[in-house]
Amino acid sequence: MGTILIIEDHEDINLMLAEALKGAGYQAKSLFTGADGLTEIRNTHYDLILLDIMLPFLNGDELLKEIRGISETPVIIISAKDKVGTKIDLLKLGADDYITKPFDLSEVVARVESNLRRSQQQQKNRFRYKDLSLDDQTKRVTVNESEIDLTAKEYMILELLLKHHGKLFTKANLYETLWPDDDAGDEQTVKTHVSNLRSKLKKANPAIEYIETVWGLGYRLYKE
């Protein structure tokens, strides 16, 4: 059903959460320090993270910042801090949900299920290639988690290439798709937009080439 990482320094609470999640059909791993949690997240993918705030060696809020720098994995905060301001601050830092201690285990399992459903739906609208991500719902494009601004035509070109990864698009194909009501077929216009798109991607990450030109034919994403 899904893999859950629990980062909670109180052993009894941690193991109780793990047992409840395993009973609901999930795979759960328990860690007890923020430093161990960060190492694990850097090396292993999880579908969701349950995160305490008061952790040894690396506080939960600092760990949350680190997580959001490298991952979009849903994070549910579990904390005894019940002030509204604390909840708002952590949600602004990137938490997806907040559960206050003491809690009911059935509520935790229900929140996990709800956040996983939402994450899975968002993933259906998201297209990835290397460190490039395009969200078809929000129309947001990021390179290594940093957003880049594209024109409408640049976005449409990138969307086509990502949705049809590996497919070769001729300049004529692209022109007919982007300008369906124009029969002039100015392929130089397509070339200009592709060039501008390439420049923005290269500025975001100079180390990676994203769009391949197949001379005399057209464009596609480089094979991974």
PDB file of C-alpha atoms in Angstrom:
ATOM      1  CA  MET A   1       0.000   0.000   0.000  1.00  0.00           C
ATOM      2  CA  GLY A   2       2.874   2.349   0.683  1.00  0.00           C
ATOM      3  CA  THR A   3       6.121   2.908   2.582  1.00  0.00           C
ATOM      4  CA  ILE A   4       6.109   5.194   5.630  1.00  0.00           C
ATOM      5  CA  LEU A   5       9.117   6.617   7.470  1.00  0.00           C
ATOM      6  CA  ILE A   6       8.510   7.468  11.137  1.00  0.00           C
ATOM      7  CA  ILE A   7      10.970   9.905  12.736  1.00  0.00           C
ATOM      8  CA  GLU A   8      10.054  10.154  16.422  1.00  0.00           C
ATOM      9  CA  ASP A   9      12.474  10.033  19.370  1.00  0.00           C
ATOM     10  CA  HIS A  10      10.031   8.545  21.889  1.00  0.00           C
ATOM     11  CA  GLU A  11      10.453   4.833  21.303  1.00  0.00           C
ATOM     12  CA  ASP A  12       7.036   3.793  22.640  1.00  0.00           C
ATOM     13  CA  ILE A  13       5.198   6.323  20.433  1.00  0.00           C
ATOM     14  CA  ASN A  14       7.334   5.459  17.412  1.00  0.00           C
ATOM     15  CA  LEU A  15       6.767   1.724  17.702  1.00  0.00           C
ATOM     16  CA  MET A  16       3.069   2.202  18.424  1.00  0.00           C
ATOM     17  CA  LEU A  17       2.720   4.214  15.186  1.00  0.00           C
ATOM     18  CA  ALA A  18       4.674   1.592  13.249  1.00  0.00           C
ATOM     19  CA  GLU A  19       2.473  -1.207  14.570  1.00  0.00           C
ATOM     20  CA  ALA A  20      -0.728   0.678  13.670  1.00  0.00           C
ATOM     21  CA  LEU A  21       0.497   1.418  10.145  1.00  0.00           C
ATOM     22  CA  LYS A  22       1.679  -2.142   9.562  1.00  0.00           C
ATOM     23  CA  GLY A  23      -1.714  -3.341  10.780  1.00  0.00           C
ATOM     24  CA  ALA A  24      -3.314  -1.120   8.115  1.00  0.00           C
ATOM     25  CA  GLY A  25      -1.173  -2.719   5.404  1.00  0.00           C
ATOM     26  CA  TYR A  26       1.701  -0.240   5.154  1.00  0.00           C
ATOM     27  CA  GLN A  27       5.433  -0.843   5.376  1.00  0.00           C
ATOM     28  CA  ALA A  28       6.858   1.299   8.171  1.00  0.00           C
ATOM     29  CA  LYS A  29      10.417   2.074   9.241  1.00  0.00           C
ATOM     30  CA  SER A  30      11.252   3.682  12.586  1.00  0.00           C
ATOM     31  CA  LEU A  31      14.092   6.155  13.190  1.00  0.00           C
ATOM     32  CA  PHE A  32      14.732   8.153  16.345  1.00  0.00           C
ATOM     33  CA  THR A  33      16.932  11.160  15.453  1.00  0.00           C
ATOM     34  CA  GLY A  34      16.746  13.919  12.913  1.00  0.00           C
ATOM     35  CA  ALA A  35      20.259  13.208  11.658  1.00  0.00           C
ATOM     36  CA  ASP A  36      19.453   9.553  10.972  1.00  0.00           C
ATOM     37  CA  GLY A  37      16.218  10.648   9.301  1.00  0.00           C
ATOM     38  CA  LEU A  38      18.016  12.989   6.916  1.00  0.00           C
ATOM     39  CA  THR A  39      20.531  10.303   5.935  1.00  0.00           C
ATOM     40  CA  GLU A  40      17.721   7.839   5.278  1.00  0.00           C
ATOM     41  CA  ILE A  41      15.688  10.297   3.193  1.00  0.00           C
ATOM     42  CA  ARG A  42      18.718  11.123   1.061  1.00  0.00           C
ATOM     43  CA  ASN A  43      19.240   7.450   0.253  1.00  0.00           C
ATOM     44  CA  THR A  44      15.774   5.884   0.199  1.00  0.00           C
ATOM     45  CA  HIS A  45      12.411   6.900  -1.249  1.00  0.00           C
ATOM     46  CA  TYR A  46       9.335   6.804   1.009  1.00  0.00           C
ATOM     47  CA  ASP A  47       5.732   7.497   0.085  1.00  0.00           C
ATOM     48  CA  LEU A  48       5.105   9.530   3.252  1.00  0.00           C
ATOM     49  CA  ILE A  49       7.002  10.745   6.323  1.00  0.00           C
ATOM     50  CA  LEU A  50       5.663  11.098   9.885  1.00  0.00           C
ATOM     51  CA  LEU A  51       7.874  13.676  11.599  1.00  0.00           C
ATOM     52  CA  ASP A  52       8.165  14.756  15.220  1.00  0.00           C
ATOM     53  CA  ILE A  53       9.480  18.270  15.910  1.00  0.00           C
ATOM     54  CA  MET A  54      11.506  17.810  19.098  1.00  0.00           C
ATOM     55  CA  LEU A  55      14.290  15.545  17.849  1.00  0.00           C
ATOM     56  CA  PRO A  56      17.903  15.072  18.989  1.00  0.00           C
ATOM     57  CA  PHE A  57      20.848  16.238  16.821  1.00  0.00           C
ATOM     58  CA  LEU A  58      18.585  17.873  14.189  1.00  0.00           C
ATOM     59  CA  ASN A  59      15.232  19.469  15.046  1.00  0.00           C
ATOM     60  CA  GLY A  60      12.153  18.519  13.067  1.00  0.00           C
ATOM     61  CA  ASP A  61      11.677  21.998  11.623  1.00  0.00           C
ATOM     62  CA  GLU A  62      15.253  22.037  10.336  1.00  0.00           C
ATOM     63  CA  LEU A  63      14.819  18.523   8.985  1.00  0.00           C
ATOM     64  CA  LEU A  64      11.622  19.616   7.236  1.00  0.00           C
ATOM     65  CA  LYS A  65      13.551  22.379   5.461  1.00  0.00           C
ATOM     66  CA  GLU A  66      16.158  19.832   4.354  1.00  0.00           C
ATOM     67  CA  ILE A  67      13.458  17.458   3.122  1.00  0.00           C
ATOM     68  CA  ARG A  68      11.777  20.140   1.053  1.00  0.00           C
ATOM     69  CA  GLY A  69      15.108  20.951  -0.559  1.00  0.00           C
ATOM     70  CA  ILE A  70      15.431  17.429  -1.972  1.00  0.00           C
ATOM     71  CA  SER A  71      11.975  15.851  -2.012  1.00  0.00           C
ATOM     72  CA  GLU A  72       8.261  16.445  -2.498  1.00  0.00           C
ATOM     73  CA  THR A  73       7.325  13.444  -0.320  1.00  0.00           C
ATOM     74  CA  PRO A  74       4.267  14.237   1.847  1.00  0.00           C
ATOM     75  CA  VAL A  75       5.213  15.070   5.451  1.00  0.00           C
ATOM     76  CA  ILE A  76       2.800  14.860   8.382  1.00  0.00           C
ATOM     77  CA  ILE A  77       3.992  16.601  11.543  1.00  0.00           C
ATOM     78  CA  ILE A  78       3.224  14.882  14.844  1.00  0.00           C
ATOM     79  CA  SER A  79       3.874  17.200  17.780  1.00  0.00           C
ATOM     80  CA  ALA A  80       2.727  18.140  21.284  1.00  0.00           C
ATOM     81  CA  LYS A  81       2.927  21.798  20.264  1.00  0.00           C
ATOM     82  CA  ASP A  82      -0.664  22.869  19.752  1.00  0.00           C
ATOM     83  CA  LYS A  83      -0.329  26.620  19.161  1.00  0.00           C
ATOM     84  CA  VAL A  84      -1.903  27.784  15.917  1.00  0.00           C
ATOM     85  CA  GLY A  85       1.174  29.862  15.074  1.00  0.00           C
ATOM     86  CA  THR A  86       3.425  26.801  15.272  1.00  0.00           C
ATOM     87  CA  LYS A  87       1.140  24.841  12.968  1.00  0.00           C
ATOM     88  CA  ILE A  88       0.995  27.675  10.442  1.00  0.00           C
ATOM     89  CA  ASP A  89       4.789  28.108  10.465  1.00  0.00           C
ATOM     90  CA  LEU A  90       5.373  24.407   9.784  1.00  0.00           C
ATOM     91  CA  LEU A  91       2.748  24.270   7.055  1.00  0.00           C
ATOM     92  CA  LYS A  92       4.451  27.252   5.424  1.00  0.00           C
ATOM     93  CA  LEU A  93       7.786  25.393   5.654  1.00  0.00           C
ATOM     94  CA  GLY A  94       6.283  22.609   3.586  1.00  0.00           C
ATOM     95  CA  ALA A  95       4.434  20.242   5.912  1.00  0.00           C
ATOM     96  CA  ASP A  96       1.349  18.683   4.341  1.00  0.00           C
ATOM     97  CA  ASP A  97      -0.560  18.018   7.559  1.00  0.00           C
ATOM     98  CA  TYR A  98      -0.282  18.434  11.350  1.00  0.00           C
ATOM     99  CA  ILE A  99      -1.448  16.081  14.096  1.00  0.00           C
ATOM    100  CA  THR A 100      -1.334  17.169  17.737  1.00  0.00           C
ATOM    101  CA  LYS A 101      -0.308  14.805  20.534  1.00  0.00           C
ATOM    102  CA  PRO A 102      -1.976  12.982  22.191  1.00  0.00           C
ATOM    103  CA  PHE A 103      -3.619  11.484  19.132  1.00  0.00           C
ATOM    104  CA  ASP A 104      -5.897   8.635  18.179  1.00  0.00           C
ATOM    105  CA  LEU A 105      -4.139   5.991  16.110  1.00  0.00           C
ATOM    106  CA  SER A 106      -7.137   5.569  13.817  1.00  0.00           C
ATOM    107  CA  GLU A 107      -6.964   9.297  13.019  1.00  0.00           C
ATOM    108  CA  VAL A 108      -3.249   9.009  12.158  1.00  0.00           C
ATOM    109  CA  VAL A 109      -3.941   6.103   9.800  1.00  0.00           C
ATOM    110  CA  ALA A 110      -6.831   8.043   8.211  1.00  0.00           C
ATOM    111  CA  ARG A 111      -4.626  11.131   7.724  1.00  0.00           C
ATOM    112  CA  VAL A 112      -1.913   8.977   6.160  1.00  0.00           C
ATOM    113  CA  GLU A 113      -4.442   7.476   3.733  1.00  0.00           C
ATOM    114  CA  SER A 114      -5.826  10.919   2.853  1.00  0.00           C
ATOM    115  CA  ASN A 115      -2.414  12.466   2.204  1.00  0.00           C
ATOM    116  CA  LEU A 116      -1.293   9.500   0.113  1.00  0.00           C
ATOM    117  CA  ARG A 117      -4.423   9.744  -2.051  1.00  0.00           C
ATOM    118  CA  ARG A 118      -3.797  13.444  -2.612  1.00  0.00           C
ATOM    119  CA  SER A 119      -0.127  12.823  -3.419  1.00  0.00           C
ATOM    120  CA  GLN A 120      -0.956  10.056  -5.887  1.00  0.00           C
ATOM    121  CA  GLN A 121      -3.446  12.313  -7.668  1.00  0.00           C
ATOM    122  CA  GLN A 122      -0.844  15.085  -7.891  1.00  0.00           C
ATOM    123  CA  GLN A 123       1.695  12.628  -9.305  1.00  0.00           C
ATOM    124  CA  LYS A 124      -0.691  11.816 -12.162  1.00  0.00           C
ATOM    125  CA  ASN A 125      -0.529  15.460 -13.198  1.00  0.00           C
ATOM    126  CA  ARG A 126       3.248  15.689 -12.894  1.00  0.00           C
ATOM    127  CA  PHE A 127       5.747  14.774 -15.598  1.00  0.00           C
ATOM    128  CA  ARG A 128       9.423  14.310 -14.790  1.00  0.00           C
ATOM    129  CA  TYR A 129      12.681  14.058 -16.714  1.00  0.00           C
ATOM    130  CA  LYS A 130      15.981  14.050 -14.852  1.00  0.00           C
ATOM    131  CA  ASP A 131      15.702  17.018 -12.421  1.00  0.00           C
ATOM    132  CA  LEU A 132      12.981  18.667 -14.527  1.00  0.00           C
ATOM    133  CA  SER A 133       9.355  18.583 -13.370  1.00  0.00           C
ATOM    134  CA  LEU A 134       6.178  19.893 -15.025  1.00  0.00           C
ATOM    135  CA  ASP A 135       2.888  20.037 -13.129  1.00  0.00           C
ATOM    136  CA  ASP A 136       0.038  19.916 -15.613  1.00  0.00           C
ATOM    137  CA  GLN A 137      -2.479  21.112 -13.022  1.00  0.00           C
ATOM    138  CA  THR A 138      -0.661  24.140 -11.622  1.00  0.00           C
ATOM    139  CA  LYS A 139       1.301  24.806 -14.862  1.00  0.00           C
ATOM    140  CA  ARG A 140       4.433  25.032 -12.714  1.00  0.00           C
ATOM    141  CA  VAL A 141       7.829  24.019 -14.122  1.00  0.00           C
ATOM    142  CA  THR A 142      10.819  23.398 -11.872  1.00  0.00           C
ATOM    143  CA  VAL A 143      14.440  22.406 -12.356  1.00  0.00           C
ATOM    144  CA  ASN A 144      15.977  20.864  -9.239  1.00  0.00           C
ATOM    145  CA  GLU A 145      12.967  22.168  -7.247  1.00  0.00           C
ATOM    146  CA  SER A 146      13.521  25.777  -8.413  1.00  0.00           C
ATOM    147  CA  GLU A 147      10.705  27.272 -10.480  1.00  0.00           C
ATOM    148  CA  ILE A 148      11.425  28.698 -13.928  1.00  0.00           C
ATOM    149  CA  ASP A 149       9.236  31.112 -15.857  1.00  0.00           C
ATOM    150  CA  LEU A 150       8.201  30.045 -19.347  1.00  0.00           C
ATOM    151  CA  THR A 151       6.021  31.681 -21.966  1.00  0.00           C
ATOM    152  CA  ALA A 152       2.837  29.886 -22.976  1.00  0.00           C
ATOM    153  CA  LYS A 153       4.436  28.507 -26.168  1.00  0.00           C
ATOM    154  CA  GLU A 154       7.605  27.396 -24.375  1.00  0.00           C
ATOM    155  CA  TYR A 155       5.462  25.598 -21.812  1.00  0.00           C
ATOM    156  CA  MET A 156       3.454  23.865 -24.552  1.00  0.00           C
ATOM    157  CA  ILE A 157       6.612  22.666 -26.310  1.00  0.00           C
ATOM    158  CA  LEU A 158       8.068  21.293 -23.084  1.00  0.00           C
ATOM    159  CA  GLU A 159       4.751  19.675 -22.165  1.00  0.00           C
ATOM    160  CA  LEU A 160       4.619  17.840 -25.509  1.00  0.00           C
ATOM    161  CA  LEU A 161       8.185  16.588 -25.163  1.00  0.00           C
ATOM    162  CA  LEU A 162       7.628  15.391 -21.592  1.00  0.00           C
ATOM    163  CA  LYS A 163       4.267  13.739 -22.216  1.00  0.00           C
ATOM    164  CA  HIS A 164       5.664  11.904 -25.238  1.00  0.00           C
ATOM    165  CA  HIS A 165       9.142  11.157 -23.932  1.00  0.00           C
ATOM    166  CA  GLY A 166      11.332   9.765 -26.693  1.00  0.00           C
ATOM    167  CA  LYS A 167       9.033  10.801 -29.524  1.00  0.00           C
ATOM    168  CA  LEU A 168      10.577  12.922 -32.259  1.00  0.00           C
ATOM    169  CA  PHE A 169       8.624  16.073 -33.127  1.00  0.00           C
ATOM    170  CA  THR A 170       9.331  17.757 -36.438  1.00  0.00           C
ATOM    171  CA  LYS A 171       9.165  21.520 -36.629  1.00  0.00           C
ATOM    172  CA  ALA A 172       6.021  21.079 -38.733  1.00  0.00           C
ATOM    173  CA  ASN A 173       4.453  18.874 -36.014  1.00  0.00           C
ATOM    174  CA  LEU A 174       5.137  21.489 -33.384  1.00  0.00           C
ATOM    175  CA  TYR A 175       3.890  24.342 -35.515  1.00  0.00           C
ATOM    176  CA  GLU A 176       0.626  22.569 -36.330  1.00  0.00           C
ATOM    177  CA  THR A 177       0.078  21.829 -32.617  1.00  0.00           C
ATOM    178  CA  LEU A 178       0.982  25.261 -31.277  1.00  0.00           C
ATOM    179  CA  TRP A 179      -0.576  27.325 -34.061  1.00  0.00           C
ATOM    180  CA  PRO A 180      -3.454  25.155 -35.357  1.00  0.00           C
ATOM    181  CA  ASP A 181      -5.253  28.078 -37.028  1.00  0.00           C
ATOM    182  CA  ASP A 182      -2.229  29.328 -38.940  1.00  0.00           C
ATOM    183  CA  ASP A 183      -1.447  27.607 -42.234  1.00  0.00           C
ATOM    184  CA  ALA A 184       1.683  29.634 -42.973  1.00  0.00           C
ATOM    185  CA  GLY A 185       3.916  27.065 -41.275  1.00  0.00           C
ATOM    186  CA  ASP A 186       6.744  29.356 -40.199  1.00  0.00           C
ATOM    187  CA  GLU A 187       9.197  26.784 -38.825  1.00  0.00           C
ATOM    188  CA  GLN A 188      11.650  29.533 -37.867  1.00  0.00           C
ATOM    189  CA  THR A 189       9.137  30.586 -35.186  1.00  0.00           C
ATOM    190  CA  VAL A 190       9.294  27.096 -33.705  1.00  0.00           C
ATOM    191  CA  LYS A 191      13.097  27.168 -33.799  1.00  0.00           C
ATOM    192  CA  THR A 192      13.123  30.479 -31.909  1.00  0.00           C
ATOM    193  CA  HIS A 193      10.816  29.216 -29.167  1.00  0.00           C
ATOM    194  CA  VAL A 194      12.816  25.998 -28.751  1.00  0.00           C
ATOM    195  CA  SER A 195      16.023  28.023 -28.550  1.00  0.00           C
ATOM    196  CA  ASN A 196      14.553  30.286 -25.860  1.00  0.00           C
ATOM    197  CA  LEU A 197      13.293  27.255 -23.922  1.00  0.00           C
ATOM    198  CA  ARG A 198      16.726  25.648 -24.100  1.00  0.00           C
ATOM    199  CA  SER A 199      18.380  28.815 -22.815  1.00  0.00           C
ATOM    200  CA  LYS A 200      16.105  28.960 -19.769  1.00  0.00           C
ATOM    201  CA  LEU A 201      16.678  25.301 -18.958  1.00  0.00           C
ATOM    202  CA  LYS A 202      20.444  25.689 -19.384  1.00  0.00           C
ATOM    203  CA  LYS A 203      20.450  28.712 -17.089  1.00  0.00           C
ATOM    204  CA  ALA A 204      18.588  26.672 -14.458  1.00  0.00           C
ATOM    205  CA  ASN A 205      21.055  23.776 -14.728  1.00  0.00           C
ATOM    206  CA  PRO A 206      24.075  24.209 -17.040  1.00  0.00           C
ATOM    207  CA  ALA A 207      25.221  20.634 -16.382  1.00  0.00           C
ATOM    208  CA  ILE A 208      22.308  18.928 -18.140  1.00  0.00           C
ATOM    209  CA  GLU A 209      21.163  18.967 -21.763  1.00  0.00           C
ATOM    210  CA  TYR A 210      17.430  18.338 -21.993  1.00  0.00           C
ATOM    211  CA  ILE A 211      16.337  18.818 -25.608  1.00  0.00           C
ATOM    212  CA  GLU A 212      18.083  17.046 -28.468  1.00  0.00           C
ATOM    213  CA  THR A 213      18.079  18.397 -32.014  1.00  0.00           C
ATOM    214  CA  VAL A 214      17.965  15.636 -34.606  1.00  0.00           C
ATOM    215  CA  TRP A 215      19.324  17.516 -37.574  1.00  0.00           C
ATOM    216  CA  GLY A 216      16.992  17.686 -40.533  1.00  0.00           C
ATOM    217  CA  LEU A 217      14.182  16.041 -38.547  1.00  0.00           C
ATOM    218  CA  GLY A 218      13.193  17.798 -35.327  1.00  0.00           C
ATOM    219  CA  TYR A 219      13.372  17.685 -31.525  1.00  0.00           C
ATOM    220  CA  ARG A 220      13.024  15.227 -28.662  1.00  0.00           C
ATOM    221  CA  LEU A 221      14.262  14.749 -25.126  1.00  0.00           C
ATOM    222  CA  TYR A 222      17.679  13.175 -24.804  1.00  0.00           C
ATOM    223  CA  LYS A 223      17.491   9.502 -23.937  1.00  0.00           C
ATOM    224  CA  GLU A 224      18.243   8.865 -20.259  1.00  0.00           C
TER     225      GLU A 224
END
